[in-house]
mmCIF file of N, CA and C in Angstrom:
data_model
loop_
_atom_site.group_PDB
_atom_site.id
_atom_site.type_symbol
_atom_site.label_atom_id
_atom_site.label_comp_id
_atom_site.label_asym_id
_atom_site.label_seq_id
_atom_site.Cartn_x
_atom_site.Cartn_y
_atom_site.Cartn_z
ATOM 1 N N UNK S 1 93.769 -22.967 11.156
ATOM 2 C CA UNK S 1 92.392 -22.436 10.707
ATOM 3 C C UNK S 1 92.602 -21.311 9.684
ATOM 4 N N UNK S 2 91.798 -21.361 8.739
ATOM 5 C CA UNK S 2 91.749 -20.198 7.755
ATOM 6 C C UNK S 2 90.328 -19.873 7.444
ATOM 7 N N UNK S 3 89.959 -18.716 7.425
ATOM 8 C CA UNK S 3 88.762 -18.265 6.919
ATOM 9 C C UNK S 3 88.700 -17.473 5.669
ATOM 10 N N UNK S 4 87.842 -17.801 4.754
ATOM 11 C CA UNK S 4 87.787 -17.356 3.320
ATOM 12 C C UNK S 4 86.510 -16.655 3.097
ATOM 13 N N UNK S 5 86.579 -15.381 2.531
ATOM 14 C CA UNK S 5 85.372 -14.683 2.167
ATOM 15 C C UNK S 5 85.426 -14.213 0.750
ATOM 16 N N UNK S 6 84.647 -14.696 -0.154
ATOM 17 C CA UNK S 6 84.575 -14.342 -1.420
ATOM 18 C C UNK S 6 83.635 -13.118 -1.790
ATOM 19 N N UNK S 7 83.863 -12.385 -2.702
ATOM 20 C CA UNK S 7 83.098 -11.355 -3.232
ATOM 21 C C UNK S 7 83.273 -11.058 -4.615
ATOM 22 N N UNK S 8 82.272 -10.364 -5.262
ATOM 23 C CA UNK S 8 82.477 -10.062 -6.696
ATOM 24 C C UNK S 8 81.633 -10.623 -7.577
ATOM 25 N N UNK S 9 80.834 -11.634 -7.265
ATOM 26 C CA UNK S 9 79.980 -12.370 -8.107
ATOM 27 C C UNK S 9 78.793 -11.478 -8.559
ATOM 28 N N UNK S 10 78.233 -12.023 -9.519
ATOM 29 C CA UNK S 10 77.003 -11.185 -9.994
ATOM 30 C C UNK S 10 76.457 -11.673 -11.242
ATOM 31 N N UNK S 11 75.643 -10.856 -11.963
ATOM 32 C CA UNK S 11 75.007 -11.147 -13.273
ATOM 33 C C UNK S 11 75.596 -10.369 -14.366
ATOM 34 N N UNK S 12 76.122 -10.993 -15.445
ATOM 35 C CA UNK S 12 76.643 -10.285 -16.511
ATOM 36 C C UNK S 12 76.224 -10.981 -17.764
ATOM 37 N N UNK S 13 76.269 -10.147 -18.810
ATOM 38 C CA UNK S 13 75.946 -10.842 -20.056
ATOM 39 C C UNK S 13 77.205 -11.490 -20.692
ATOM 40 N N UNK S 14 76.929 -12.334 -21.647
ATOM 41 C CA UNK S 14 77.965 -13.134 -22.360
ATOM 42 C C UNK S 14 78.999 -12.064 -22.991
ATOM 43 N N UNK S 15 80.204 -12.376 -22.718
ATOM 44 C CA UNK S 15 81.396 -11.489 -23.231
ATOM 45 C C UNK S 15 81.757 -10.405 -22.395
ATOM 46 N N UNK S 16 81.006 -10.370 -21.233
ATOM 47 C CA UNK S 16 81.371 -9.467 -20.156
ATOM 48 C C UNK S 16 82.403 -9.909 -19.189
ATOM 49 N N UNK S 17 82.745 -9.174 -18.293
ATOM 50 C CA UNK S 17 83.860 -9.526 -17.234
ATOM 51 C C UNK S 17 83.380 -9.195 -15.831
ATOM 52 N N UNK S 18 83.988 -10.045 -14.935
ATOM 53 C CA UNK S 18 83.825 -9.959 -13.573
ATOM 54 C C UNK S 18 85.157 -10.198 -12.902
ATOM 55 N N UNK S 19 85.361 -9.595 -11.701
ATOM 56 C CA UNK S 19 86.590 -9.990 -10.868
ATOM 57 C C UNK S 19 86.103 -10.451 -9.520
ATOM 58 N N UNK S 20 86.409 -11.714 -9.135
ATOM 59 C CA UNK S 20 86.227 -12.229 -8.016
ATOM 60 C C UNK S 20 87.313 -11.973 -6.959
ATOM 61 N N UNK S 21 86.991 -11.757 -5.685
ATOM 62 C CA UNK S 21 88.039 -11.497 -4.595
ATOM 63 C C UNK S 21 87.842 -12.652 -3.495
ATOM 64 N N UNK S 22 88.901 -13.012 -2.896
ATOM 65 C CA UNK S 22 88.887 -13.978 -1.785
ATOM 66 C C UNK S 22 89.845 -13.458 -0.880
ATOM 67 N N UNK S 23 89.366 -13.036 0.301
ATOM 68 C CA UNK S 23 90.109 -12.557 1.431
ATOM 69 C C UNK S 23 90.314 -13.639 2.487
ATOM 70 N N UNK S 24 91.629 -13.906 2.807
ATOM 71 C CA UNK S 24 91.949 -15.067 3.775
ATOM 72 C C UNK S 24 92.476 -14.428 5.062
ATOM 73 N N UNK S 25 92.010 -15.090 6.187
ATOM 74 C CA UNK S 25 92.449 -14.652 7.440
ATOM 75 C C UNK S 25 92.743 -15.964 8.212
ATOM 76 N N UNK S 26 93.532 -15.789 9.200
ATOM 77 C CA UNK S 26 93.889 -16.982 10.136
ATOM 78 C C UNK S 26 95.309 -17.364 9.893
ATOM 79 N N UNK S 27 95.552 -18.585 9.802
ATOM 80 C CA UNK S 27 96.860 -19.087 9.686
ATOM 81 C C UNK S 27 97.418 -18.996 8.286
ATOM 82 N N UNK S 28 97.659 -17.804 7.861
ATOM 83 C CA UNK S 28 98.076 -17.636 6.476
ATOM 84 C C UNK S 28 99.345 -18.175 6.136
ATOM 85 N N UNK S 29 100.347 -18.175 7.064
ATOM 86 C CA UNK S 29 101.512 -18.780 6.671
ATOM 87 C C UNK S 29 101.582 -20.219 6.406
ATOM 88 N N UNK S 30 100.427 -20.805 6.888
ATOM 89 C CA UNK S 30 100.402 -22.436 6.542
ATOM 90 C C UNK S 30 99.839 -22.734 5.208
ATOM 91 N N UNK S 31 99.396 -21.621 4.300
ATOM 92 C CA UNK S 31 98.753 -21.903 3.109
ATOM 93 C C UNK S 31 99.778 -22.182 2.169
ATOM 94 N N UNK S 32 99.510 -23.468 1.435
ATOM 95 C CA UNK S 32 100.437 -23.820 0.314
ATOM 96 C C UNK S 32 99.980 -23.399 -0.950
ATOM 97 N N UNK S 33 98.741 -23.212 -1.116
ATOM 98 C CA UNK S 33 98.137 -22.862 -2.394
ATOM 99 C C UNK S 33 96.587 -22.377 -2.111
ATOM 100 N N UNK S 34 96.221 -21.580 -3.087
ATOM 101 C CA UNK S 34 94.895 -21.126 -3.116
ATOM 102 C C UNK S 34 94.245 -21.130 -4.481
ATOM 103 N N UNK S 35 93.018 -21.260 -4.603
ATOM 104 C CA UNK S 35 92.352 -21.322 -5.999
ATOM 105 C C UNK S 35 90.938 -21.082 -5.941
ATOM 106 N N UNK S 36 90.388 -21.242 -7.213
ATOM 107 C CA UNK S 36 88.911 -21.062 -7.357
ATOM 108 C C UNK S 36 88.474 -22.216 -8.048
ATOM 109 N N UNK S 37 87.405 -22.762 -7.494
ATOM 110 C CA UNK S 37 86.521 -23.758 -8.068
ATOM 111 C C UNK S 37 85.163 -23.310 -8.295
ATOM 112 N N UNK S 38 84.400 -24.096 -9.059
ATOM 113 C CA UNK S 38 83.038 -23.813 -9.388
ATOM 114 C C UNK S 38 82.146 -24.927 -9.517
ATOM 115 N N UNK S 39 80.905 -24.785 -9.245
ATOM 116 C CA UNK S 39 79.820 -25.749 -9.169
ATOM 117 C C UNK S 39 78.580 -25.379 -9.715
ATOM 118 N N UNK S 40 78.173 -25.843 -10.730
ATOM 119 C CA UNK S 40 76.863 -25.694 -11.350
ATOM 120 C C UNK S 40 75.867 -26.622 -10.784
ATOM 121 N N UNK S 41 74.682 -26.228 -10.743
ATOM 122 C CA UNK S 41 73.603 -27.192 -10.239
ATOM 123 C C UNK S 41 73.567 -28.626 -10.837
ATOM 124 N N UNK S 42 73.697 -29.512 -10.068
ATOM 125 C CA UNK S 42 73.624 -30.831 -10.577
ATOM 126 C C UNK S 42 74.872 -31.290 -11.091
ATOM 127 N N UNK S 43 76.041 -30.596 -10.981
ATOM 128 C CA UNK S 43 77.353 -30.896 -11.409
ATOM 129 C C UNK S 43 78.372 -31.023 -10.300
ATOM 130 N N UNK S 44 79.489 -31.566 -10.461
ATOM 131 C CA UNK S 44 80.611 -31.664 -9.559
ATOM 132 C C UNK S 44 81.359 -30.343 -9.397
ATOM 133 N N UNK S 45 82.034 -30.151 -8.374
ATOM 134 C CA UNK S 45 82.735 -28.937 -8.153
ATOM 135 C C UNK S 45 84.235 -29.211 -8.977
ATOM 136 N N UNK S 46 84.481 -28.269 -9.811
ATOM 137 C CA UNK S 46 85.644 -28.318 -10.730
ATOM 138 C C UNK S 46 86.550 -27.222 -10.491
ATOM 139 N N UNK S 47 87.861 -27.697 -10.718
ATOM 140 C CA UNK S 47 88.884 -26.606 -10.656
ATOM 141 C C UNK S 47 88.687 -25.620 -11.644
ATOM 142 N N UNK S 48 88.980 -24.239 -11.381
ATOM 143 C CA UNK S 48 89.053 -23.180 -12.292
ATOM 144 C C UNK S 48 90.381 -22.687 -12.522
ATOM 145 N N UNK S 49 91.143 -22.389 -11.265
ATOM 146 C CA UNK S 49 92.411 -21.882 -11.384
ATOM 147 C C UNK S 49 93.025 -21.925 -9.993
ATOM 148 N N UNK S 50 94.374 -22.191 -9.928
ATOM 149 C CA UNK S 50 94.996 -22.176 -8.689
ATOM 150 C C UNK S 50 96.283 -21.388 -8.782
ATOM 151 N N UNK S 51 96.796 -20.956 -7.543
ATOM 152 C CA UNK S 51 98.054 -20.353 -7.598
ATOM 153 C C UNK S 51 98.710 -20.766 -6.240
ATOM 154 N N UNK S 52 99.949 -21.202 -6.251
ATOM 155 C CA UNK S 52 100.682 -21.720 -5.167
ATOM 156 C C UNK S 52 101.332 -20.400 -4.368
ATOM 157 N N UNK S 53 101.833 -20.755 -3.171
ATOM 158 C CA UNK S 53 102.487 -19.730 -2.425
ATOM 159 C C UNK S 53 103.702 -19.188 -3.252
ATOM 160 N N UNK S 54 104.272 -19.947 -4.028
ATOM 161 C CA UNK S 54 105.542 -19.478 -4.787
ATOM 162 C C UNK S 54 104.989 -18.670 -6.060
ATOM 163 N N UNK S 55 103.780 -18.655 -6.451
ATOM 164 C CA UNK S 55 103.261 -17.843 -7.451
ATOM 165 C C UNK S 55 103.005 -18.718 -8.816
ATOM 166 N N UNK S 56 103.178 -20.006 -8.725
ATOM 167 C CA UNK S 56 102.830 -20.776 -9.938
ATOM 168 C C UNK S 56 101.344 -20.915 -10.142
ATOM 169 N N UNK S 57 100.866 -20.905 -11.400
ATOM 170 C CA UNK S 57 99.446 -20.795 -11.581
ATOM 171 C C UNK S 57 99.056 -22.072 -12.399
ATOM 172 N N UNK S 58 97.840 -22.470 -12.283
ATOM 173 C CA UNK S 58 97.307 -23.522 -13.132
ATOM 174 C C UNK S 58 95.862 -23.177 -13.518
ATOM 175 N N UNK S 59 95.370 -23.479 -14.660
ATOM 176 C CA UNK S 59 94.119 -23.204 -15.112
ATOM 177 C C UNK S 59 93.337 -24.351 -15.834
ATOM 178 N N UNK S 60 92.058 -24.412 -15.548
ATOM 179 C CA UNK S 60 91.267 -25.407 -16.349
ATOM 180 C C UNK S 60 91.418 -25.110 -17.858
ATOM 181 N N UNK S 61 91.354 -26.000 -18.774
ATOM 182 C CA UNK S 61 91.365 -25.810 -20.160
ATOM 183 C C UNK S 61 90.345 -24.915 -20.612
ATOM 184 N N UNK S 62 89.139 -25.006 -20.040
ATOM 185 C CA UNK S 62 87.952 -24.250 -20.355
ATOM 186 C C UNK S 62 88.152 -22.700 -20.240
ATOM 187 N N UNK S 63 89.056 -22.331 -19.309
ATOM 188 C CA UNK S 63 89.074 -20.926 -18.874
ATOM 189 C C UNK S 63 90.504 -20.168 -19.380
ATOM 190 N N UNK S 64 91.411 -21.169 -20.016
ATOM 191 C CA UNK S 64 92.680 -20.546 -20.267
ATOM 192 C C UNK S 64 92.511 -19.415 -21.306
ATOM 193 N N UNK S 65 93.245 -18.343 -21.057
ATOM 194 C CA UNK S 65 93.164 -17.322 -22.112
ATOM 195 C C UNK S 65 91.875 -16.294 -21.822
ATOM 196 N N UNK S 66 91.136 -16.621 -20.801
ATOM 197 C CA UNK S 66 90.008 -15.813 -20.412
ATOM 198 C C UNK S 66 90.088 -15.450 -19.052
ATOM 199 N N UNK S 67 90.528 -16.339 -18.146
ATOM 200 C CA UNK S 67 90.578 -16.128 -16.732
ATOM 201 C C UNK S 67 91.957 -15.923 -16.265
ATOM 202 N N UNK S 68 92.213 -15.132 -15.259
ATOM 203 C CA UNK S 68 93.519 -14.848 -14.726
ATOM 204 C C UNK S 68 93.365 -14.899 -13.148
ATOM 205 N N UNK S 69 94.168 -15.691 -12.520
ATOM 206 C CA UNK S 69 94.268 -15.716 -11.103
ATOM 207 C C UNK S 69 95.440 -14.879 -10.742
ATOM 208 N N UNK S 70 95.310 -14.188 -9.561
ATOM 209 C CA UNK S 70 96.473 -13.394 -9.045
ATOM 210 C C UNK S 70 96.251 -13.388 -7.585
ATOM 211 N N UNK S 71 97.288 -12.807 -6.967
ATOM 212 C CA UNK S 71 97.247 -12.835 -5.422
ATOM 213 C C UNK S 71 97.960 -11.573 -4.972
ATOM 214 N N UNK S 72 97.513 -10.963 -3.959
ATOM 215 C CA UNK S 72 98.246 -9.831 -3.171
ATOM 216 C C UNK S 72 98.579 -10.379 -1.776
ATOM 217 N N UNK S 73 99.861 -10.682 -1.672
ATOM 218 C CA UNK S 73 100.327 -11.329 -0.307
ATOM 219 C C UNK S 73 100.155 -10.351 0.829
ATOM 220 N N UNK S 74 100.362 -9.119 0.525
ATOM 221 C CA UNK S 74 100.205 -8.136 1.555
ATOM 222 C C UNK S 74 98.811 -8.061 2.112
ATOM 223 N N UNK S 75 97.820 -8.286 1.164
ATOM 224 C CA UNK S 75 96.447 -8.210 1.617
ATOM 225 C C UNK S 75 95.813 -9.490 1.864
ATOM 226 N N UNK S 76 96.488 -10.661 1.601
ATOM 227 C CA UNK S 76 96.105 -11.917 1.878
ATOM 228 C C UNK S 76 94.900 -12.207 1.051
ATOM 229 N N UNK S 77 94.929 -11.803 -0.205
ATOM 230 C CA UNK S 77 93.802 -11.901 -1.044
ATOM 231 C C UNK S 77 94.097 -12.375 -2.376
ATOM 232 N N UNK S 78 93.323 -13.274 -2.933
ATOM 233 C CA UNK S 78 93.514 -13.789 -4.254
ATOM 234 C C UNK S 78 92.345 -13.265 -5.101
ATOM 235 N N UNK S 79 92.639 -13.183 -6.331
ATOM 236 C CA UNK S 79 91.598 -12.614 -7.346
ATOM 237 C C UNK S 79 91.415 -13.575 -8.478
ATOM 238 N N UNK S 80 90.325 -13.580 -9.124
ATOM 239 C CA UNK S 80 90.074 -14.197 -10.390
ATOM 240 C C UNK S 80 89.286 -13.174 -11.360
ATOM 241 N N UNK S 81 90.277 -12.748 -12.244
ATOM 242 C CA UNK S 81 89.698 -11.944 -13.353
ATOM 243 C C UNK S 81 89.167 -12.726 -14.376
ATOM 244 N N UNK S 82 87.855 -12.570 -14.678
ATOM 245 C CA UNK S 82 87.121 -13.426 -15.626
ATOM 246 C C UNK S 82 86.609 -12.442 -16.725
ATOM 247 N N UNK S 83 87.213 -12.661 -17.955
ATOM 248 C CA UNK S 83 86.876 -11.925 -19.209
ATOM 249 C C UNK S 83 86.220 -12.847 -20.231
ATOM 250 N N UNK S 84 85.572 -12.372 -21.161
ATOM 251 C CA UNK S 84 84.871 -13.079 -22.269
ATOM 252 C C UNK S 84 84.061 -14.054 -21.528
ATOM 253 N N UNK S 85 83.220 -13.767 -20.624
ATOM 254 C CA UNK S 85 82.358 -14.681 -19.985
ATOM 255 C C UNK S 85 81.363 -15.514 -21.005
ATOM 256 N N UNK S 86 81.127 -16.671 -20.673
ATOM 257 C CA UNK S 86 80.298 -17.432 -21.514
ATOM 258 C C UNK S 86 79.125 -18.065 -20.527
ATOM 259 N N UNK S 87 77.909 -18.311 -21.134
ATOM 260 C CA UNK S 87 76.920 -18.910 -20.224
ATOM 261 C C UNK S 87 77.303 -20.187 -19.457
ATOM 262 N N UNK S 88 78.251 -20.965 -20.132
ATOM 263 C CA UNK S 88 78.895 -22.081 -19.464
ATOM 264 C C UNK S 88 79.582 -21.813 -18.169
ATOM 265 N N UNK S 89 79.922 -20.562 -18.051
ATOM 266 C CA UNK S 89 80.684 -20.305 -16.826
ATOM 267 C C UNK S 89 79.750 -20.042 -15.614
ATOM 268 N N UNK S 90 78.451 -20.132 -15.817
ATOM 269 C CA UNK S 90 77.586 -19.883 -14.757
ATOM 270 C C UNK S 90 77.655 -20.983 -13.691
ATOM 271 N N UNK S 91 78.000 -20.499 -12.476
ATOM 272 C CA UNK S 91 78.098 -21.469 -11.252
ATOM 273 C C UNK S 91 78.290 -20.595 -10.090
ATOM 274 N N UNK S 92 78.351 -21.475 -8.983
ATOM 275 C CA UNK S 92 78.719 -20.801 -7.788
ATOM 276 C C UNK S 92 80.215 -21.076 -7.652
ATOM 277 N N UNK S 93 80.918 -19.878 -7.467
ATOM 278 C CA UNK S 93 82.550 -20.048 -7.426
ATOM 279 C C UNK S 93 82.992 -19.938 -6.034
ATOM 280 N N UNK S 94 83.775 -21.009 -5.663
ATOM 281 C CA UNK S 94 84.342 -21.150 -4.329
ATOM 282 C C UNK S 94 85.795 -20.846 -4.309
ATOM 283 N N UNK S 95 86.126 -20.078 -3.258
ATOM 284 C CA UNK S 95 87.485 -19.983 -3.013
ATOM 285 C C UNK S 95 88.060 -20.995 -2.136
ATOM 286 N N UNK S 96 89.278 -21.568 -2.342
ATOM 287 C CA UNK S 96 89.934 -22.577 -1.734
ATOM 288 C C UNK S 96 91.225 -22.243 -1.148
ATOM 289 N N UNK S 97 91.573 -22.732 -0.141
ATOM 290 C CA UNK S 97 92.921 -22.623 0.504
ATOM 291 C C UNK S 97 93.440 -24.049 1.008
ATOM 292 N N UNK S 98 94.554 -24.514 0.543
ATOM 293 C CA UNK S 98 95.026 -25.675 1.057
ATOM 294 C C UNK S 98 96.223 -25.407 2.079
ATOM 295 N N UNK S 99 96.160 -26.050 3.047
ATOM 296 C CA UNK S 99 97.105 -25.899 4.212
ATOM 297 C C UNK S 99 97.728 -27.055 4.709
ATOM 298 N N UNK S 100 99.054 -26.755 5.037
ATOM 299 C CA UNK S 100 99.768 -27.997 5.770
ATOM 300 C C UNK S 100 99.986 -27.514 7.162
ATOM 301 N N UNK S 101 99.303 -28.279 8.055
ATOM 302 C CA UNK S 101 99.322 -28.000 9.465
ATOM 303 C C UNK S 101 100.182 -28.981 10.118
ATOM 304 N N UNK S 102 100.227 -28.904 11.476
ATOM 305 C CA UNK S 102 101.100 -29.782 12.298
ATOM 306 C C UNK S 102 100.489 -31.218 12.349
ATOM 307 N N UNK S 103 99.040 -31.243 12.119
ATOM 308 C CA UNK S 103 98.400 -32.533 12.188
ATOM 309 C C UNK S 103 98.163 -33.055 10.810
ATOM 310 N N UNK S 104 98.559 -32.447 9.702
ATOM 311 C CA UNK S 104 98.432 -32.905 8.339
ATOM 312 C C UNK S 104 97.881 -31.865 7.296
ATOM 313 N N UNK S 105 97.406 -32.347 6.293
ATOM 314 C CA UNK S 105 96.884 -31.484 5.224
ATOM 315 C C UNK S 105 95.379 -31.158 5.527
ATOM 316 N N UNK S 106 95.038 -29.870 5.138
ATOM 317 C CA UNK S 106 93.615 -29.438 5.254
ATOM 318 C C UNK S 106 93.242 -28.603 4.187
ATOM 319 N N UNK S 107 91.907 -28.711 3.764
ATOM 320 C CA UNK S 107 91.408 -27.809 2.726
ATOM 321 C C UNK S 107 90.244 -27.128 3.206
ATOM 322 N N UNK S 108 90.418 -25.919 2.938
ATOM 323 C CA UNK S 108 89.277 -24.836 3.393
ATOM 324 C C UNK S 108 88.575 -24.335 2.282
ATOM 325 N N UNK S 109 87.273 -23.852 2.369
ATOM 326 C CA UNK S 109 86.503 -23.318 1.440
ATOM 327 C C UNK S 109 85.842 -22.151 1.899
ATOM 328 N N UNK S 110 85.647 -21.179 0.872
ATOM 329 C CA UNK S 110 84.737 -20.009 1.235
ATOM 330 C C UNK S 110 83.258 -20.463 1.051
ATOM 331 N N UNK S 111 82.347 -19.479 1.245
ATOM 332 C CA UNK S 111 80.967 -19.728 1.269
ATOM 333 C C UNK S 111 80.473 -19.753 -0.200
ATOM 334 N N UNK S 112 81.210 -19.191 -1.082
ATOM 335 C CA UNK S 112 80.786 -19.296 -2.529
ATOM 336 C C UNK S 112 80.165 -18.004 -3.055
ATOM 337 N N UNK S 113 80.346 -17.622 -4.133
ATOM 338 C CA UNK S 113 79.670 -16.585 -4.703
ATOM 339 C C UNK S 113 79.110 -16.816 -6.127
ATOM 340 N N UNK S 114 77.888 -16.347 -6.415
ATOM 341 C CA UNK S 114 77.152 -16.791 -7.505
ATOM 342 C C UNK S 114 77.653 -15.966 -8.795
ATOM 343 N N UNK S 115 78.040 -16.619 -9.763
ATOM 344 C CA UNK S 115 78.246 -15.955 -11.102
ATOM 345 C C UNK S 115 77.245 -16.387 -12.012
ATOM 346 N N UNK S 116 76.539 -15.603 -12.663
ATOM 347 C CA UNK S 116 75.450 -15.820 -13.675
ATOM 348 C C UNK S 116 75.770 -15.122 -15.046
ATOM 349 N N UNK S 117 75.888 -15.945 -16.065
ATOM 350 C CA UNK S 117 76.268 -15.303 -17.329
ATOM 351 C C UNK S 117 74.983 -15.503 -18.217
ATOM 352 N N UNK S 118 74.394 -14.466 -18.778
ATOM 353 C CA UNK S 118 73.177 -14.612 -19.515
ATOM 354 C C UNK S 118 73.796 -14.629 -21.038
ATOM 355 N N UNK S 119 72.894 -15.362 -21.875
ATOM 356 C CA UNK S 119 73.194 -15.442 -23.275
ATOM 357 C C UNK S 119 72.647 -14.310 -24.004
#
């Protein structure tokens, strides 16, 4: 079991920046990867960025060069630094943790944090 709590969302003008945080608790040692996904109203939930337990990162093409995912293992926290924000980035951003457990794979989600970018 893993619990994820996101924070840092808000309202920002286009071109501005925000940093999202996701604090994980529970079976931290079972996490294989964490990431950020986003979902706008009426749209599917899409990958934004991921980071594996080994530190490898992956980004959606739409955010490459603008967003940076990082983690602090000591704090069991992942971050998403979002720069040069665009109105198209407006969405609910969800923190994700993928776990390998004794009974198989599991995917956990945070409650989401709203990011709104005004034009």
